Coordinates of C-alpha atoms in Angstrom, one line a residue:
M1 CA 72.3 69.1 337.5
D2 CA 69.2 70.5 335.6
C3 CA 68.6 67.3 333.6
Y4 CA 68.7 65.1 336.6
D5 CA 65.8 66.8 338.4
S6 CA 63.4 64.7 336.4
G7 CA 65.6 61.7 336.4
E8 CA 66.0 61.9 332.6
C9 CA 68.6 63.3 330.2
N10 CA 67.7 63.2 326.5
S11 CA 65.0 60.6 327.4
I12 CA 67.6 58.4 329.1
N13 CA 66.9 57.5 332.7
V14 CA 70.1 58.5 334.6
I15 CA 68.9 58.1 338.2
T16 CA 69.9 54.4 338.4
R17 CA 71.7 52.3 341.0
D18 CA 74.5 51.7 338.5
N19 CA 75.1 55.4 338.2
Y20 CA 74.8 55.9 341.9
E21 CA 77.4 53.2 342.6
F22 CA 79.7 54.6 339.9
L23 CA 79.6 58.1 341.5
R24 CA 79.9 56.7 345.0
D25 CA 83.0 54.6 344.1
S26 CA 84.5 57.5 342.3
Y27 CA 84.0 59.7 345.4
F28 CA 85.7 57.2 347.7
R29 CA 88.5 56.6 345.1
Y30 CA 89.3 60.3 345.0
S31 CA 89.1 60.7 348.7
L32 CA 91.7 57.9 348.9
L33 CA 94.0 59.7 346.5
L34 CA 93.6 62.9 348.6
Q35 CA 94.4 60.8 351.7
K36 CA 91.2 62.1 353.3
E37 CA 88.4 60.2 354.9
G38 CA 85.3 60.1 352.6
V39 CA 82.0 60.3 354.5
H40 CA 78.8 59.5 352.5
M41 CA 75.1 59.6 353.5
P42 CA 73.2 57.3 351.1
G43 CA 69.9 59.0 351.7
N44 CA 66.4 57.5 351.3
S45 CA 66.5 57.1 347.5
I46 CA 68.9 56.8 344.7
G47 CA 68.3 60.4 343.7
E48 CA 68.9 61.7 347.2
G49 CA 72.1 59.6 347.3
I50 CA 73.4 61.1 344.1
A51 CA 72.5 64.6 345.4
N52 CA 74.4 63.9 348.6
L53 CA 77.4 62.6 346.7
Y54 CA 77.5 65.9 344.7
D55 CA 77.6 67.9 348.0
E56 CA 80.1 65.6 349.5
M57 CA 82.4 65.8 346.5
N58 CA 82.2 69.6 346.7
T59 CA 83.2 69.5 350.3
L60 CA 86.0 67.0 349.6
V61 CA 87.8 69.0 347.0
G62 CA 87.2 72.4 348.7
D63 CA 86.8 75.9 347.3
E64 CA 89.7 75.6 344.8
L65 CA 87.9 73.3 342.5
H66 CA 84.5 73.2 340.9
V67 CA 82.4 70.0 340.6
N68 CA 79.9 69.1 337.9
I69 CA 78.0 65.9 337.3
E70 CA 78.1 65.2 333.6
Q71 CA 76.3 62.5 331.5
E72 CA 77.5 60.6 328.4
A73 CA 75.5 57.8 326.9
G74 CA 73.5 57.4 330.1
R75 CA 76.6 57.3 332.4
L76 CA 76.8 59.9 335.2
F77 CA 80.3 60.9 336.3
F78 CA 82.0 63.6 338.3
R79 CA 84.0 66.3 336.4
L80 CA 86.4 68.4 338.4
W81 CA 87.3 71.7 336.7
K82 CA 89.0 75.0 337.2
Y83 CA 89.3 78.2 335.2
H84 CA 92.6 79.3 333.8
K85 CA 93.5 83.0 334.0
W86 CA 92.5 85.1 331.0
G87 CA 94.9 87.6 329.5
S88 CA 94.9 91.4 329.6
F89 CA 92.8 91.7 326.4
T90 CA 89.0 91.2 326.4
L91 CA 89.2 89.7 322.9
Y92 CA 92.2 88.1 321.2
Y93 CA 91.9 89.1 317.6
F94 CA 95.0 88.4 315.6
P95 CA 95.1 91.0 312.7
V96 CA 96.9 90.1 309.4
K97 CA 96.9 93.4 307.7
F98 CA 100.5 93.9 308.7
L99 CA 101.5 91.1 306.3
E100 CA 100.9 93.5 303.4
S101 CA 103.8 95.7 304.5
L102 CA 106.4 92.9 304.7
N103 CA 108.9 92.0 302.0
P104 CA 108.1 88.7 300.2
I105 CA 110.5 86.5 302.2
L106 CA 109.3 87.7 305.7
R107 CA 105.7 87.7 304.5
R108 CA 106.0 84.0 303.7
I109 CA 107.6 83.3 307.0
A110 CA 104.9 85.3 308.9
I111 CA 102.1 83.6 306.9
T112 CA 103.6 80.2 307.8
F113 CA 103.8 81.2 311.4
I114 CA 100.2 82.4 311.6
H115 CA 98.9 79.3 309.7
K116 CA 100.7 76.9 312.0
L117 CA 99.4 78.9 315.1
M118 CA 95.9 78.6 313.8
K119 CA 96.1 74.9 313.0
A120 CA 97.8 73.9 316.3
N121 CA 95.3 75.9 318.4
G122 CA 92.0 75.5 316.5
I123 CA 91.9 79.2 315.7
D124 CA 89.8 80.3 312.7
T125 CA 89.1 83.5 310.8
F126 CA 85.8 85.2 311.6
V127 CA 84.5 84.5 308.1
D128 CA 84.3 80.8 309.0
Y129 CA 81.2 81.4 311.2
E130 CA 77.6 82.2 310.4
E131 CA 77.8 85.6 312.2
S132 CA 80.0 86.8 309.3
D133 CA 77.1 86.5 306.8
F134 CA 74.8 88.5 309.2
L135 CA 77.6 91.0 309.7
F136 CA 78.2 91.6 306.0
E137 CA 74.4 91.8 305.4
M138 CA 74.1 94.5 308.1
L139 CA 77.0 96.5 306.8
S140 CA 75.8 96.4 303.2
E141 CA 72.5 98.1 304.1
D142 CA 72.2 101.8 303.4
D143 CA 71.9 103.4 306.8
G144 CA 71.7 106.9 305.6
S145 CA 75.3 107.7 306.2
D146 CA 77.4 110.0 304.1
P147 CA 77.5 108.7 300.5
E148 CA 81.3 108.7 300.3
E149 CA 81.5 106.8 303.6
W150 CA 79.0 104.3 302.3
K151 CA 80.9 103.9 299.1
E152 CA 84.1 103.2 301.0
R153 CA 82.3 100.7 303.2
M154 CA 81.1 98.9 300.1
K155 CA 84.6 98.7 298.7
L156 CA 85.8 97.3 302.0
L157 CA 83.1 94.6 302.1
D158 CA 83.8 93.7 298.5
S159 CA 87.5 93.2 299.4
Y160 CA 86.4 91.0 302.2
Q161 CA 84.1 88.9 300.1
E162 CA 85.7 88.9 296.7
G163 CA 88.9 90.8 296.9
K164 CA 92.4 91.0 298.4
I165 CA 91.3 90.9 302.1
G166 CA 89.3 87.7 301.5
R167 CA 92.3 86.2 299.6
L168 CA 94.7 87.1 302.4
L169 CA 92.5 85.5 305.1
K170 CA 92.2 82.4 303.0
R171 CA 96.0 82.4 302.5
V172 CA 96.9 82.4 306.2
E173 CA 94.3 79.7 306.7
S174 CA 95.7 77.4 304.0
K175 CA 99.3 78.2 303.2
S176 CA 102.5 77.0 304.8
Y177 CA 105.6 77.9 303.0
Y178 CA 108.2 76.5 305.3
K179 CA 108.5 73.0 306.8
N180 CA 111.3 74.1 309.1
L181 CA 110.0 77.4 310.4
P182 CA 112.6 77.8 313.3
K183 CA 115.4 77.6 310.7
A184 CA 113.7 80.1 308.5
L185 CA 113.4 82.5 311.4
D186 CA 117.0 81.9 312.5
T187 CA 118.5 82.6 309.0
Y188 CA 116.4 85.6 308.2
E189 CA 118.2 88.9 308.8
P190 CA 115.8 91.7 309.9
Q191 CA 116.1 94.9 307.9
N192 CA 114.5 97.5 310.1
G193 CA 113.1 98.4 313.5
F194 CA 109.8 96.6 313.0
E195 CA 111.2 93.4 311.5
Q196 CA 113.5 92.7 314.5
P197 CA 110.8 92.6 317.2
L198 CA 108.5 90.8 314.8
V199 CA 111.0 88.0 314.2
D200 CA 111.8 87.9 318.0
A201 CA 108.1 87.6 318.8
M202 CA 107.6 84.8 316.4
K203 CA 110.6 83.0 317.8
R204 CA 109.1 83.3 321.3
G205 CA 105.8 82.0 319.9
L206 CA 107.3 78.8 318.4
P207 CA 106.2 76.7 321.5
F208 CA 102.6 77.6 320.7
L209 CA 102.9 75.9 317.2
T210 CA 103.4 72.4 318.7
P211 CA 101.4 72.3 322.0
A212 CA 100.2 69.1 323.6
R213 CA 96.8 70.7 323.7
G214 CA 95.8 73.7 321.6
I215 CA 94.0 76.6 323.2
M216 CA 90.6 75.6 321.9
Q217 CA 90.9 72.2 323.5
Y218 CA 90.6 74.0 326.9
A219 CA 87.1 75.1 326.1
Y220 CA 84.5 73.7 328.4
D221 CA 80.9 74.9 328.8
A222 CA 80.4 74.2 332.5
Y223 CA 76.9 75.6 332.4
Y224 CA 75.7 73.9 329.3
S225 CA 72.0 73.8 328.6
E226 CA 70.3 71.9 325.8
N227 CA 67.9 74.8 325.0
P228 CA 69.4 78.0 326.2
D229 CA 67.7 81.4 325.7
F230 CA 71.1 82.7 324.6
H231 CA 74.1 80.7 323.5
P232 CA 77.4 81.5 325.4
M233 CA 80.2 83.4 323.7
Y234 CA 82.3 80.5 322.5
L235 CA 86.0 80.5 322.8
Q236 CA 86.5 80.6 319.1
Q237 CA 84.5 83.9 319.0
Q238 CA 86.9 85.4 321.5
I239 CA 90.2 84.2 319.9
R240 CA 90.2 84.5 316.1
V241 CA 92.1 85.9 313.1
V242 CA 90.8 89.1 311.6
Y243 CA 92.1 91.5 308.9
D244 CA 92.3 94.8 310.8
I245 CA 91.2 95.3 314.4
N246 CA 90.5 99.0 313.6
D247 CA 88.2 98.6 310.6
I248 CA 84.4 98.7 310.7
V249 CA 84.1 94.9 310.3
S250 CA 86.1 94.3 313.5
D251 CA 84.2 97.2 315.2
Y252 CA 80.9 95.3 314.5
L253 CA 82.4 92.1 315.8
V254 CA 83.3 93.8 319.0
D255 CA 79.9 95.4 319.3
Y256 CA 78.3 92.0 318.6
Y257 CA 80.3 90.5 321.4
N258 CA 79.5 93.3 323.9
S259 CA 75.8 93.1 323.1
C260 CA 75.7 89.3 323.5
S261 CA 77.8 89.3 326.6
R262 CA 75.1 91.3 328.4
E263 CA 72.7 88.4 328.0
T264 CA 75.0 85.4 328.4
Y265 CA 78.5 84.3 329.6
D266 CA 81.9 83.7 328.1
I267 CA 83.5 80.3 327.7
T268 CA 87.1 80.6 328.8
P269 CA 89.9 78.1 329.1
V270 CA 89.3 75.4 331.7
T271 CA 91.2 72.3 332.8
A272 CA 88.9 69.4 333.7
L273 CA 89.3 65.9 335.1
D274 CA 86.7 63.2 334.7
L275 CA 86.6 60.8 337.7
S276 CA 85.9 57.1 337.8
P277 CA 86.4 54.4 340.4
D278 CA 89.7 53.7 338.7
T279 CA 91.1 57.3 338.7
E280 CA 94.8 57.2 339.4
E281 CA 95.8 60.8 339.6
L282 CA 94.8 64.0 341.4
F283 CA 93.5 67.0 339.5
S284 CA 96.4 69.2 338.1
M285 CA 96.7 72.0 335.7
D286 CA 99.4 73.1 333.2
D287 CA 99.9 76.8 332.4
Y288 CA 99.5 76.7 328.6
P289 CA 96.6 79.2 328.4
E290 CA 98.4 81.6 330.7
R291 CA 101.6 81.5 328.6
F292 CA 99.6 81.7 325.4
F293 CA 97.8 84.9 326.5
R294 CA 101.0 86.5 327.8
W295 CA 102.7 86.0 324.5
A296 CA 99.5 86.9 322.5
D297 CA 99.3 90.2 324.4
E298 CA 102.8 91.1 323.1
F299 CA 102.3 89.8 319.6
I300 CA 99.0 91.4 318.9
S301 CA 100.2 94.7 320.3
L302 CA 103.1 94.5 317.9
I303 CA 101.2 93.7 314.7
S304 CA 98.2 95.9 315.3

């Protein structure tokens, strides 16, 4: 509600009779869908009427749902929203180092699987974000550590930026070797005790390659501010593809997250419903994020 205190949002006057009536009619429409009696106090001004509607909508939907008033192109509207349950990991980093140990056939299958998982869910590698440049710059500085350790660190950074690690991250981002991945998984015969659970986990993960909504589409910043002191930790910073969750690069990513989290908040999956005077359905949630996290808990534990 911050931008409504002054009656303006991005220099657009939003405290208008048209917006008040839209919110009022949305409120009564939703109360009708709930089969509850909507009670509204108009107040002594349009602004007071809108503030009353916000409180009344909160009362109407109860403690199970959150209510925001959002603005798009000068139109105010109610948005109902609710958090999904996060998984057991703090961060969902999918490591791809395990691909190097696979035989060529299974490697192509696994690369295809991870590629399709990324594309379907909007997941990227960490090198796609500005923080990677800062991280590489930090790690390349001579911090007075043991010369041999610093030399190994430089080799690792070179591999990320110009070598095999960088090429592997680009490969999973861009390569898909199989059009019919389920068939490739069904026909592949696991050759050892690691391959069997890996193939099984990928089979269980197939539903996450063709979702109606990918995991990143559940991101919603319910506390958005135009000029925040600290940006939130975006969902794509918490779910991403890395090379090795145990190397110094991932350690720095985790440290960066922990440091920022002390100053801001995490954006986690949310289901939202925008209301209008013509809304025809009640708020409802699917369980895609919960199922995704349960499967990812298992898959990441296996490949780490």
